[in-house]
Amino acid sequence: TLILKYPLDIEHTRLAADIGRNAIFKKDGIPGPLYRGWMFTMFRSRGAATILVLFDEVNKFVDWSTL
């Protein structure tokens, strides 16, 4: 979902900064401004995803009612 949501967040931020949509697309083209920096965001979210998976795996083996 991040790949689908990221361009909308970028466009929202740039429009909120009062940069016109036509000026953005004229300067950078269509895909350029929408996906710039998404790879960094994917790597940044990798840690949270790893912790979530580890928590689920530990939960399978630990009986929390006996602690």
CSV table of C-alpha atoms in Angstrom, one decimal:
chain,number,residue,atom,x,y,z
A,1,THR,CA,0.0,0.0,0.0
A,2,LEU,CA,2.9,2.3,0.5
A,3,ILE,CA,3.8,2.3,-3.2
A,4,LEU,CA,0.2,3.3,-4.0
A,5,LYS,CA,-0.1,5.9,-1.2
A,6,TYR,CA,3.3,7.5,-1.6
A,7,PRO,CA,2.7,9.5,-4.7
A,8,LEU,CA,-0.5,11.0,-3.2
A,9,ASP,CA,1.4,12.0,-0.1
A,10,ILE,CA,4.1,13.7,-2.2
A,11,GLU,CA,1.5,15.6,-4.3
A,12,HIS,CA,-0.4,16.6,-1.1
A,13,THR,CA,2.7,18.0,0.5
A,14,ARG,CA,3.8,19.9,-2.6
A,15,LEU,CA,0.3,21.3,-3.2
A,16,ALA,CA,0.1,22.3,0.5
A,17,ALA,CA,3.4,24.2,0.0
A,18,ASP,CA,1.5,26.2,-2.6
A,19,ILE,CA,3.3,24.8,-5.6
A,20,GLY,CA,1.0,24.6,-8.6
A,21,ARG,CA,0.3,21.1,-10.0
A,22,ASN,CA,0.9,22.3,-13.6
A,23,ALA,CA,4.2,23.8,-12.6
A,24,ILE,CA,5.3,20.6,-10.9
A,25,PHE,CA,4.4,18.3,-13.8
A,26,LYS,CA,5.8,20.8,-16.4
A,27,LYS,CA,9.2,20.9,-14.5
A,28,ASP,CA,9.6,17.3,-13.4
A,29,GLY,CA,7.3,15.3,-15.7
A,30,ILE,CA,4.6,12.9,-14.6
A,31,PRO,CA,6.4,10.0,-12.7
A,32,GLY,CA,9.3,12.1,-11.5
A,33,PRO,CA,7.8,14.1,-8.6
A,34,LEU,CA,5.4,11.3,-7.5
A,35,TYR,CA,7.9,8.6,-6.8
A,36,ARG,CA,11.0,10.6,-5.8
A,37,GLY,CA,12.3,9.2,-2.5
A,38,TRP,CA,10.0,6.2,-2.3
A,39,MET,CA,12.9,3.7,-2.0
A,40,PHE,CA,14.2,5.5,1.1
A,41,THR,CA,10.7,5.3,2.6
A,42,MET,CA,10.5,1.6,1.9
A,43,PHE,CA,13.9,1.0,3.6
A,44,ARG,CA,12.9,3.1,6.5
A,45,SER,CA,9.7,1.1,7.1
A,46,ARG,CA,11.6,-2.2,7.0
A,47,GLY,CA,12.5,-2.1,10.7
A,48,ALA,CA,8.9,-1.8,11.8
A,49,ALA,CA,7.8,-4.6,9.5
A,50,THR,CA,10.6,-6.8,10.9
A,51,ILE,CA,9.5,-6.2,14.5
A,52,LEU,CA,5.9,-6.9,13.7
A,53,VAL,CA,6.8,-10.3,12.1
A,54,LEU,CA,9.1,-11.2,15.0
A,55,PHE,CA,6.4,-10.3,17.5
A,56,ASP,CA,4.0,-12.6,15.7
A,57,GLU,CA,6.5,-15.5,15.6
A,58,VAL,CA,7.4,-15.1,19.3
A,59,ASN,CA,3.7,-15.0,20.1
A,60,LYS,CA,3.2,-18.5,18.5
A,61,PHE,CA,5.7,-20.0,21.0
A,62,VAL,CA,5.1,-18.1,24.2
A,63,ASP,CA,2.1,-18.8,26.4
A,64,TRP,CA,1.4,-15.4,27.9
A,65,SER,CA,-1.0,-16.8,30.5
A,66,THR,CA,1.7,-18.6,32.4
A,67,LEU,CA,4.0,-15.6,32.8
